[in-house]
mmCIF file of N, CA and C in Angstrom:
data_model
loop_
_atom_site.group_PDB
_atom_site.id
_atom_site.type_symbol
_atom_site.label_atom_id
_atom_site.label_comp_id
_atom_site.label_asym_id
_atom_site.label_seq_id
_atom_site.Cartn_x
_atom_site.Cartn_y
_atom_site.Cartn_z
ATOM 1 N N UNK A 10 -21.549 125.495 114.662
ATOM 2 C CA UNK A 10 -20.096 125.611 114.754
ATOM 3 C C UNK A 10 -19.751 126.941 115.445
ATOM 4 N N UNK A 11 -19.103 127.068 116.529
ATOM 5 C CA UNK A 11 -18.215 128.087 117.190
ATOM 6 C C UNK A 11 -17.702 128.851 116.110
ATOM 7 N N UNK A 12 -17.908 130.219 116.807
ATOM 8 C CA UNK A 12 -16.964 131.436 116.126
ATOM 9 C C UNK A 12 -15.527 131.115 115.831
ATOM 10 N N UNK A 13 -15.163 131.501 115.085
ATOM 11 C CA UNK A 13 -13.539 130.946 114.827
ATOM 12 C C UNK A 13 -12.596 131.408 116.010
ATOM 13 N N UNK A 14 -13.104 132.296 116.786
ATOM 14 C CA UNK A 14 -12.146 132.855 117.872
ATOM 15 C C UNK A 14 -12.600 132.656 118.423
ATOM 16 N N UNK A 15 -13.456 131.939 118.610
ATOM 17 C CA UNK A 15 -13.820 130.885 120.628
ATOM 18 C C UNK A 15 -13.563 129.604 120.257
ATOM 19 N N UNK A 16 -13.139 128.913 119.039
ATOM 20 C CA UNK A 16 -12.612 127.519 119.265
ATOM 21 C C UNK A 16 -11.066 127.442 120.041
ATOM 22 N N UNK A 17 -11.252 126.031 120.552
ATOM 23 C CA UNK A 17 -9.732 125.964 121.405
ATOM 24 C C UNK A 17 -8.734 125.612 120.570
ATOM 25 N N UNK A 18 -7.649 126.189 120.650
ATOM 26 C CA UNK A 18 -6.054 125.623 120.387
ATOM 27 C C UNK A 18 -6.206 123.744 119.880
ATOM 28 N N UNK A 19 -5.678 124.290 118.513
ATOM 29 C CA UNK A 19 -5.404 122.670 118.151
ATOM 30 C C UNK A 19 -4.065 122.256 118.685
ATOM 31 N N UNK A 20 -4.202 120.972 119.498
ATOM 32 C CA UNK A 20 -3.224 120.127 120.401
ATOM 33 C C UNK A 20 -1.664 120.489 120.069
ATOM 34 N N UNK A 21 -0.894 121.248 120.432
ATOM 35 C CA UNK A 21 0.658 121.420 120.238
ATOM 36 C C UNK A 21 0.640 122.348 120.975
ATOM 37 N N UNK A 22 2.433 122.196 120.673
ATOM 38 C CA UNK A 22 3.315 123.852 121.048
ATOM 39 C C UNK A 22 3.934 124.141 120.051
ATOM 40 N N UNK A 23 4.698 125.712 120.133
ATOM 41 C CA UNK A 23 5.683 126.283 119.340
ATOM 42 C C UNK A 23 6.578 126.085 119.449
ATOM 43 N N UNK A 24 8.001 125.066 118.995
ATOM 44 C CA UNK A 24 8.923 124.996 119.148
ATOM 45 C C UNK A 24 9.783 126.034 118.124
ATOM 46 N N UNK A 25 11.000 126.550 118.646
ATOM 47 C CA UNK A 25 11.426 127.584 118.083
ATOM 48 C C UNK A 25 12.928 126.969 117.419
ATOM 49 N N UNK A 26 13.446 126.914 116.337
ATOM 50 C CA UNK A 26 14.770 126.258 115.852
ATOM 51 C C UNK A 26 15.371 127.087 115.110
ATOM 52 N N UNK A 27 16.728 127.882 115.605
ATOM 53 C CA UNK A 27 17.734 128.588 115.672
ATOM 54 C C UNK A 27 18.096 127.647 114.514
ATOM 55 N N UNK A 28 18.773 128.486 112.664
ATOM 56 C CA UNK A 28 19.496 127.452 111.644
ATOM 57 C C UNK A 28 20.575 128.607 110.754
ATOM 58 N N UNK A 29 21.379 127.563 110.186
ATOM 59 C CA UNK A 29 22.554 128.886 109.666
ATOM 60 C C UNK A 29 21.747 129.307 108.443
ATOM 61 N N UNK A 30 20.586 129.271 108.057
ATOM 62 C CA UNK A 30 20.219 130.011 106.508
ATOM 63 C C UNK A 30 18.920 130.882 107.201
ATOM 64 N N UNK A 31 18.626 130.851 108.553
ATOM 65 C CA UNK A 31 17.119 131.269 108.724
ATOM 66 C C UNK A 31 16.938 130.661 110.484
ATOM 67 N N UNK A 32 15.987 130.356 110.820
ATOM 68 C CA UNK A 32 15.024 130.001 111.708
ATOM 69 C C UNK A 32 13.202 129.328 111.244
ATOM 70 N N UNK A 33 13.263 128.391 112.161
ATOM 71 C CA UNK A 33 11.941 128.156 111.651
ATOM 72 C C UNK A 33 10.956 128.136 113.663
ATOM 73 N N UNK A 34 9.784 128.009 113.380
ATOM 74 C CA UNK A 34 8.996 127.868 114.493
ATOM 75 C C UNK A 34 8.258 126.798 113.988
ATOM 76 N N UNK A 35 8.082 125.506 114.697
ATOM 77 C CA UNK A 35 7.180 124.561 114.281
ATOM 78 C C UNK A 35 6.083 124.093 115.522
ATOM 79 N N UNK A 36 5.025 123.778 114.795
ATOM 80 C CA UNK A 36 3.772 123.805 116.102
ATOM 81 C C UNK A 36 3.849 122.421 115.955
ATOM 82 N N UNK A 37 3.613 121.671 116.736
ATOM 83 C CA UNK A 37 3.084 120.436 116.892
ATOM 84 C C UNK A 37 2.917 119.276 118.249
ATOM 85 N N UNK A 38 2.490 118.567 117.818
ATOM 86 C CA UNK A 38 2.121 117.868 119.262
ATOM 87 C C UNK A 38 3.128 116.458 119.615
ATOM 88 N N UNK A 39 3.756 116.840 121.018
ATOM 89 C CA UNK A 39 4.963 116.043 121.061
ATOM 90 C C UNK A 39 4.885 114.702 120.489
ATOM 91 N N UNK A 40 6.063 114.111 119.687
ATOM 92 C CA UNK A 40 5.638 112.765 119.014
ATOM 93 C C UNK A 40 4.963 112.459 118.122
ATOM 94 N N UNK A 41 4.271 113.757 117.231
ATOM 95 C CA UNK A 41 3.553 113.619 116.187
ATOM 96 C C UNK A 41 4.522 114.703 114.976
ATOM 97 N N UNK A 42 4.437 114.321 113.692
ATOM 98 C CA UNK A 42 4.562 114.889 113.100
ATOM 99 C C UNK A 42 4.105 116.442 113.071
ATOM 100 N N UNK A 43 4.892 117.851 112.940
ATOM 101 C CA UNK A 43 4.482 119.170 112.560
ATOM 102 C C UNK A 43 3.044 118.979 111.918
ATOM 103 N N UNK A 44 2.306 119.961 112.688
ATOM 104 C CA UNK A 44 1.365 120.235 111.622
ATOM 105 C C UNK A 44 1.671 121.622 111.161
ATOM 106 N N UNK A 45 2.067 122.703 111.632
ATOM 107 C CA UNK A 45 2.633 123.621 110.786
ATOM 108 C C UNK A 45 3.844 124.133 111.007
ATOM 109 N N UNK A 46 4.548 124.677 110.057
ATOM 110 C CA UNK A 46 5.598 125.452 110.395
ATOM 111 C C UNK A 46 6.076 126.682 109.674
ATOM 112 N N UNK A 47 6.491 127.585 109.830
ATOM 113 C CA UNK A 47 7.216 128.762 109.533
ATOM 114 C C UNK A 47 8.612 128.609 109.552
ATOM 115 N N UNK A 48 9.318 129.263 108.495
ATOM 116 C CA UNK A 48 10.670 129.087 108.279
ATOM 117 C C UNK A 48 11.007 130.237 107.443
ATOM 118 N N UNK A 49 12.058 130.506 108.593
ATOM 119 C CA UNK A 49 12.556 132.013 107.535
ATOM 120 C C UNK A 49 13.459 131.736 106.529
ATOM 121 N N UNK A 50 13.686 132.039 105.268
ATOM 122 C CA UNK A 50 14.978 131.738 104.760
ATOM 123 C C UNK A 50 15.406 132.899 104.138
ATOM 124 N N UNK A 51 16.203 133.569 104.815
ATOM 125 C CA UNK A 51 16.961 134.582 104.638
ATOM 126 C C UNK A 51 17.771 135.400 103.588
ATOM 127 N N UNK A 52 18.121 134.249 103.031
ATOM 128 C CA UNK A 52 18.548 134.554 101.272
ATOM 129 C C UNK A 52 17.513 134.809 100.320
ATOM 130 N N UNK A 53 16.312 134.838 100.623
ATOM 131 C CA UNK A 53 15.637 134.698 99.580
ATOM 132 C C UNK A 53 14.111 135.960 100.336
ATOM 133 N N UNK A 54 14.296 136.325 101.353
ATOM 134 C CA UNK A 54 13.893 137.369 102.349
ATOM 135 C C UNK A 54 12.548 136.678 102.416
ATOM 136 N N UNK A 55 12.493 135.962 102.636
ATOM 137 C CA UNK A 55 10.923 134.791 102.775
ATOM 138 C C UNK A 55 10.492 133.980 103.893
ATOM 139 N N UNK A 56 9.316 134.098 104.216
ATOM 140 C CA UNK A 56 8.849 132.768 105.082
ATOM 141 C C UNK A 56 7.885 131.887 104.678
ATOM 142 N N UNK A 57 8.366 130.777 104.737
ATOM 143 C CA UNK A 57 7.231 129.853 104.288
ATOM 144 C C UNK A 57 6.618 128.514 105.131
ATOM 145 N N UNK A 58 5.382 129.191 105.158
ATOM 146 C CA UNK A 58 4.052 128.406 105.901
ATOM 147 C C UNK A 58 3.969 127.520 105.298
ATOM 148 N N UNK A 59 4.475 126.208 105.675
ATOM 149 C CA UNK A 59 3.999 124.771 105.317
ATOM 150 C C UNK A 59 2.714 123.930 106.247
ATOM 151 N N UNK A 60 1.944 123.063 105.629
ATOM 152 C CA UNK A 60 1.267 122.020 106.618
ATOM 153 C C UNK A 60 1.707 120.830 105.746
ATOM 154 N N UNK A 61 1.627 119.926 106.868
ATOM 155 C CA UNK A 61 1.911 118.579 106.460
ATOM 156 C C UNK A 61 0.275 118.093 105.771
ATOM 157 N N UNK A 62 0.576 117.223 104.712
ATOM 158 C CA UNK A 62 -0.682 117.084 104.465
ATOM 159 C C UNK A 62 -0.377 116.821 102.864
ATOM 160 N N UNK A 63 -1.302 115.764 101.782
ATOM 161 C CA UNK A 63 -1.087 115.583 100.636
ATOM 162 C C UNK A 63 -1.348 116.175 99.549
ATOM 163 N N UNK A 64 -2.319 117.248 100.199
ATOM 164 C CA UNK A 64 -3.401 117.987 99.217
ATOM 165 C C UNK A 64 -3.348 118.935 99.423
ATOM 166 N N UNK A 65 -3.124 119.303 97.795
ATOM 167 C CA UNK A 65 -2.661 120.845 97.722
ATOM 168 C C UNK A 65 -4.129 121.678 97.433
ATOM 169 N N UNK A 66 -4.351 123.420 97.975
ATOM 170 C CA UNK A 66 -5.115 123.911 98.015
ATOM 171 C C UNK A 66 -5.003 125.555 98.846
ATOM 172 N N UNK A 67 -5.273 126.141 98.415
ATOM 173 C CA UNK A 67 -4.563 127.610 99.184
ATOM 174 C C UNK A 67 -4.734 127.618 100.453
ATOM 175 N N UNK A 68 -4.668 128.236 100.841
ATOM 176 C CA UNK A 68 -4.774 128.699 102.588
ATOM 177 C C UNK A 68 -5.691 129.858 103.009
ATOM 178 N N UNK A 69 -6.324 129.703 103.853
ATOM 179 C CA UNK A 69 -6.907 130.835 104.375
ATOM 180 C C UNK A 69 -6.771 131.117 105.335
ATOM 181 N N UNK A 70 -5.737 132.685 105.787
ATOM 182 C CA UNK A 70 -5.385 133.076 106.976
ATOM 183 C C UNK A 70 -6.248 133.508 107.453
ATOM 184 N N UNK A 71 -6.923 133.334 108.965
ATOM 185 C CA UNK A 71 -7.817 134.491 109.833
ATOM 186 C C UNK A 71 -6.794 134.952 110.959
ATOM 187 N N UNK A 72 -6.814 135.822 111.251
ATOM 188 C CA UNK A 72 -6.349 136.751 112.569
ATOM 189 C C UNK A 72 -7.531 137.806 113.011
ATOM 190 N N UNK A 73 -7.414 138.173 114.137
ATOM 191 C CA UNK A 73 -8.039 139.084 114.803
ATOM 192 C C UNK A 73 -7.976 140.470 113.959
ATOM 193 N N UNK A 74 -7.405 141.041 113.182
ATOM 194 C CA UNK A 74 -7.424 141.968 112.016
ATOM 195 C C UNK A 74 -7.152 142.035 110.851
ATOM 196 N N UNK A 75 -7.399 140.597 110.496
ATOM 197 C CA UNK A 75 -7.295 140.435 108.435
ATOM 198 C C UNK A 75 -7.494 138.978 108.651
ATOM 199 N N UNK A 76 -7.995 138.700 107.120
ATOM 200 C CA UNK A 76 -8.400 137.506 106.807
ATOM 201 C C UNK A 76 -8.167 137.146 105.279
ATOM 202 N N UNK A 77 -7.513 136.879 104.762
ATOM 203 C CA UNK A 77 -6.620 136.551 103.369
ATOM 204 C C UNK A 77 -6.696 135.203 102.969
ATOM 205 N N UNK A 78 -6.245 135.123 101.481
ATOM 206 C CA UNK A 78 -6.103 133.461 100.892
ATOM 207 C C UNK A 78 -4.885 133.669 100.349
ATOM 208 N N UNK A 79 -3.931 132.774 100.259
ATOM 209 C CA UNK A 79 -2.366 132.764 100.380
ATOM 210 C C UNK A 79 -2.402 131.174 99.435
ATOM 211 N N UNK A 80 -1.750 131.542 98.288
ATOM 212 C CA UNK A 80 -1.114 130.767 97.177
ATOM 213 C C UNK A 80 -0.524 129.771 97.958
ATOM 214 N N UNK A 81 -0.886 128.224 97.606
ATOM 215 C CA UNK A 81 0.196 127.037 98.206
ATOM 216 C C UNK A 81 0.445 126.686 96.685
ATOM 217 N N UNK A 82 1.557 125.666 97.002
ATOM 218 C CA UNK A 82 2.155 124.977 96.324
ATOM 219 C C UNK A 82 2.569 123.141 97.397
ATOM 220 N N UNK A 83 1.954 122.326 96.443
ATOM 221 C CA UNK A 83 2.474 120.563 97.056
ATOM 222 C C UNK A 83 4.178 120.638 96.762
ATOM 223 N N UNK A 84 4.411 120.357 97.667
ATOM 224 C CA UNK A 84 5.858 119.908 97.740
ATOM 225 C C UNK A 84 6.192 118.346 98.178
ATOM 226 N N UNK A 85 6.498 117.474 97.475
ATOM 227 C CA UNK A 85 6.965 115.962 97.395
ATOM 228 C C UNK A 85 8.144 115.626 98.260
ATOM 229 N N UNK A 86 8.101 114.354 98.797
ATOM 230 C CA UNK A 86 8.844 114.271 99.821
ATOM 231 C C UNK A 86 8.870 112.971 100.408
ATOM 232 N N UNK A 87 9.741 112.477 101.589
ATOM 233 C CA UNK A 87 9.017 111.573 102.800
ATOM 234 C C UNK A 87 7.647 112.142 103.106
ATOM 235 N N UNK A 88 7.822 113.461 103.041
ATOM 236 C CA UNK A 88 6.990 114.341 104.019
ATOM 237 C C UNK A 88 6.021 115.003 103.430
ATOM 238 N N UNK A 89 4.904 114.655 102.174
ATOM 239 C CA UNK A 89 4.742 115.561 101.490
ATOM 240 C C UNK A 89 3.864 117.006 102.308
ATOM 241 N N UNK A 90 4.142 118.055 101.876
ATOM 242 C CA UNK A 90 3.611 119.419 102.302
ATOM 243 C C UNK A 90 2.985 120.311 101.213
ATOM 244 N N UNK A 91 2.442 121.123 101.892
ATOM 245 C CA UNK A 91 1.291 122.293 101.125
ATOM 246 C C UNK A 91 2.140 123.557 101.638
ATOM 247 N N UNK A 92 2.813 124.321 100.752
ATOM 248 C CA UNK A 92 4.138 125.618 101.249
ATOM 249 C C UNK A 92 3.010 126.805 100.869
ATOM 250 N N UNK A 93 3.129 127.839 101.282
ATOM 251 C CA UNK A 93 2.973 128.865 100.625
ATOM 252 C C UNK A 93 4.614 130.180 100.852
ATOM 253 N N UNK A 94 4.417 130.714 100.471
ATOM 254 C CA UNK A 94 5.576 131.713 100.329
ATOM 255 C C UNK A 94 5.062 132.705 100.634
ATOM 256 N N UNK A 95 5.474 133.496 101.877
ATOM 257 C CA UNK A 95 5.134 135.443 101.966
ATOM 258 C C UNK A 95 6.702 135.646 102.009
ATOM 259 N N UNK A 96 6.263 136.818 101.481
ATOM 260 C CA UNK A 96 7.611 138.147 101.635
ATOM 261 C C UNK A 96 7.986 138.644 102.913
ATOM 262 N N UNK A 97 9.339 138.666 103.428
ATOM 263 C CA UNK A 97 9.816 138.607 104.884
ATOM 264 C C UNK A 97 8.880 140.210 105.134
ATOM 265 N N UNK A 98 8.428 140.860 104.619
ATOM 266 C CA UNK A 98 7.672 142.011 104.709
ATOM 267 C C UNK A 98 6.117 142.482 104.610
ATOM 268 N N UNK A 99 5.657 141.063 104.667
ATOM 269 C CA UNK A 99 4.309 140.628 104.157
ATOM 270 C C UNK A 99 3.561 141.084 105.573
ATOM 271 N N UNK A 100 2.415 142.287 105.682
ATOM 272 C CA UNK A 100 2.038 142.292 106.767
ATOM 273 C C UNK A 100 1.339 141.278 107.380
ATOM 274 N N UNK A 101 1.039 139.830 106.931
ATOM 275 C CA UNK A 101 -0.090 139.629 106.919
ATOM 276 C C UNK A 101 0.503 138.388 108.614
ATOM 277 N N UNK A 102 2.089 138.568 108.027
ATOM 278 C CA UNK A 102 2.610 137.814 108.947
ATOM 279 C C UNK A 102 3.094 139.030 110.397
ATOM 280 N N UNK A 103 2.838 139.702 110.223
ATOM 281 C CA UNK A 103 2.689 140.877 111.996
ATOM 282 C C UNK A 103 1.124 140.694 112.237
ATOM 283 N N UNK A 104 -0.088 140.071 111.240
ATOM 284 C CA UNK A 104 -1.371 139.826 111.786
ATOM 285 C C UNK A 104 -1.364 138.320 112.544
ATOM 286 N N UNK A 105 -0.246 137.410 112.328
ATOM 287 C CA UNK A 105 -0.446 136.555 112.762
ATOM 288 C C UNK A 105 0.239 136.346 114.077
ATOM 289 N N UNK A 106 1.111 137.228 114.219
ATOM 290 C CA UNK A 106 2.224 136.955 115.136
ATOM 291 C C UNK A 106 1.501 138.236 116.419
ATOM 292 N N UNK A 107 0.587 138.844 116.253
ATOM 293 C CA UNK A 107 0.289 139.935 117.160
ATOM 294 C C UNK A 107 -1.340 139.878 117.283
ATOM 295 N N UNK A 108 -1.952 138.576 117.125
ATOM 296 C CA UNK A 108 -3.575 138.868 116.688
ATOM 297 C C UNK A 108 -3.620 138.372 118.031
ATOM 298 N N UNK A 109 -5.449 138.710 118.440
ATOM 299 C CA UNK A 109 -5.541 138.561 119.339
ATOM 300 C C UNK A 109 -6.144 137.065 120.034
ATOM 301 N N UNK A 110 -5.126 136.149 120.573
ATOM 302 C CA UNK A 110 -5.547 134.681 121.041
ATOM 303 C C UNK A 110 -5.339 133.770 120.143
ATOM 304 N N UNK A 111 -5.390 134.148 118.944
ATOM 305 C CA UNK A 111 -5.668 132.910 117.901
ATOM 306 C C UNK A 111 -5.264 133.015 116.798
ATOM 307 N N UNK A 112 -4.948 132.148 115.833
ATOM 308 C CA UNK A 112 -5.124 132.417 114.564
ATOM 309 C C UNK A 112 -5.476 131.101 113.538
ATOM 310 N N UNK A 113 -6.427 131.310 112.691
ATOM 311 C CA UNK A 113 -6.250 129.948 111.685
ATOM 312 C C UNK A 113 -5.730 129.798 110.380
ATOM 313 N N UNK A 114 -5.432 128.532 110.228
ATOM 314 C CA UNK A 114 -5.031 128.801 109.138
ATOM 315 C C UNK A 114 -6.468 127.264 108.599
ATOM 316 N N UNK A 115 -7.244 128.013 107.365
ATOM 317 C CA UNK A 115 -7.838 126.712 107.024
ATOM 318 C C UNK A 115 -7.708 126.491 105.430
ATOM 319 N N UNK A 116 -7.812 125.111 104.886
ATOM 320 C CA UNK A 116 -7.955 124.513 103.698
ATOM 321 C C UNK A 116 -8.808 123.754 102.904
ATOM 322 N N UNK A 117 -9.646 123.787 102.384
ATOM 323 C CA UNK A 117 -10.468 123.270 101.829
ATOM 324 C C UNK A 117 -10.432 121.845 102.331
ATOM 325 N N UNK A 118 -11.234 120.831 102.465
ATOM 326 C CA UNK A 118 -10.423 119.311 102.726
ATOM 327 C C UNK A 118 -9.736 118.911 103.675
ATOM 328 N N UNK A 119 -9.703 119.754 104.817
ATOM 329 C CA UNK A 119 -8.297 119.535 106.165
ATOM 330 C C UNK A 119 -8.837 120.063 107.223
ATOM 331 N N UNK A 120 -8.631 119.476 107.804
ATOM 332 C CA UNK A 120 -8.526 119.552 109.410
ATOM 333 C C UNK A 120 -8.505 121.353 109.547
ATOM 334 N N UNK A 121 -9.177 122.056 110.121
ATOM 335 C CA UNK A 121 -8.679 124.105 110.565
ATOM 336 C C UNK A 121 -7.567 124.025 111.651
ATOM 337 N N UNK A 122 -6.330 124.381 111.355
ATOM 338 C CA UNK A 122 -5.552 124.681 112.171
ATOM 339 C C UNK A 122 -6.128 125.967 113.493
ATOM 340 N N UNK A 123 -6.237 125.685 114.756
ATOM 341 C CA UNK A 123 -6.236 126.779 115.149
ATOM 342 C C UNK A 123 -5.027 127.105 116.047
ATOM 343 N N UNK A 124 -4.356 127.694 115.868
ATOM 344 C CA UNK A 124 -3.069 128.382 116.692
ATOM 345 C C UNK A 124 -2.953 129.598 117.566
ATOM 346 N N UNK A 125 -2.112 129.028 118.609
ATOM 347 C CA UNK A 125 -1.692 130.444 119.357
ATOM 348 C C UNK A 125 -0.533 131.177 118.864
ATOM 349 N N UNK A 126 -0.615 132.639 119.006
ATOM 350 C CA UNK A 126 0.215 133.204 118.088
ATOM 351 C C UNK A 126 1.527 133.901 119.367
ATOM 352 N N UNK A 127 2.170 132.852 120.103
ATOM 353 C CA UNK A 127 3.313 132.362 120.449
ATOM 354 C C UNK A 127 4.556 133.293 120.485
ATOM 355 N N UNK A 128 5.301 133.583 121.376
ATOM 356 C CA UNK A 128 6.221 134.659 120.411
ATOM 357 C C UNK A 128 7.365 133.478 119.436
ATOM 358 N N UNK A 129 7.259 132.521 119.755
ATOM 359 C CA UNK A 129 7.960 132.010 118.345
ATOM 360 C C UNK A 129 7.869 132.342 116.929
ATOM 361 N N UNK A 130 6.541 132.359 116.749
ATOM 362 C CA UNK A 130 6.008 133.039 115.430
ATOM 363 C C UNK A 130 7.018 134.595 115.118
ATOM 364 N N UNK A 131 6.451 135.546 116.195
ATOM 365 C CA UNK A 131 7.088 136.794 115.787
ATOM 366 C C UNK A 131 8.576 136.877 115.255
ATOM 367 N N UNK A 132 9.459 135.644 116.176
ATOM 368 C CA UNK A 132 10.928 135.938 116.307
ATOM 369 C C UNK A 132 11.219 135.157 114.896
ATOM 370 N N UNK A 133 10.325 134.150 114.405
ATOM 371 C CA UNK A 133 10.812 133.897 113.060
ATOM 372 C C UNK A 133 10.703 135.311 111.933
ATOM 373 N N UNK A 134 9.595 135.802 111.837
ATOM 374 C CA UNK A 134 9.219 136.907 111.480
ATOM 375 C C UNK A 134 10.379 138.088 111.759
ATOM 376 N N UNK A 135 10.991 138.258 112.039
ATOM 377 C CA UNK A 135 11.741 139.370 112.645
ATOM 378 C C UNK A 135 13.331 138.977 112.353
ATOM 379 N N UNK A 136 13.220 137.643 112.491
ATOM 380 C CA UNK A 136 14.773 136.964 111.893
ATOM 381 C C UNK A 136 15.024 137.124 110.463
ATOM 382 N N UNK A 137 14.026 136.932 109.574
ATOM 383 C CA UNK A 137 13.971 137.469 108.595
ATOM 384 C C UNK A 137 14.141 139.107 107.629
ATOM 385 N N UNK A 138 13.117 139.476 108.601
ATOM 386 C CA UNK A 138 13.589 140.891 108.532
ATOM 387 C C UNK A 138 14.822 141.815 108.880
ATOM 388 N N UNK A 139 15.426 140.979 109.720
ATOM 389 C CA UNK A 139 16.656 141.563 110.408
ATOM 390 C C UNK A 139 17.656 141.791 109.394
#
């Protein structure tokens, strides 16, 4: 198996969505359901990293300068999702939004997200903070 930073970009883009409580950035591949997204919500000074997916199980962030496990929670739905919650101040989200080429997010049981770290990412990040 490839180094985690020489595998290629899993299939999407960053779409970026301007909302009156926040902003979110969602990756995915046109015509398919999100596989991840970020969403600021502003009242509550938070962003939360969802994947689509039934099974709940933490997350493990890699970036080019930190590598962390991040609390999920299943959330029920049409849509069910795996959320986790950082603090609009959480560095871990300036490692993802500024790393270098890549970033993953993986889960026990799932598919490894690998992502480009987009400036969509940052501007959710920063909407929050603002």
């Amino acid at each position: 198996m490839a180094d985690w930073q020489d595998r290629p970009w899993t299939p999407g883009a960053w779409r970026y969505v301007r909302e009156a409580t926040g902003s979110r950035a969602i990756y995915a591949t046109p015509g398919q359901p999100a596989h991840v997204e970020l969403r600021c919500d502003r009242s509550q000074r938070a962003v939360f990293l969802s994947r689509t997916m039934g099974t709940a199980g933490d997350f493990t962030i890699r970036t080019s300068a930190t590598t962390r496990t991040v609390t999920t929670q299943a959330v029920g739905g049409p849509t069910p999702q795996v959320v986790a919650r950082l603090g609009a101040d959480d560095r871990l989200l300036d490692a993802m939004a500024f790393t270098r080429g890549r970033f993953t997010i993986e889960q026990r049981g799932a598919t490894s997200l690998v992502l480009p770290p987009w400036a969509e990412v940052g501007r959710v990040v920063e909407d929050c903070r603002g």
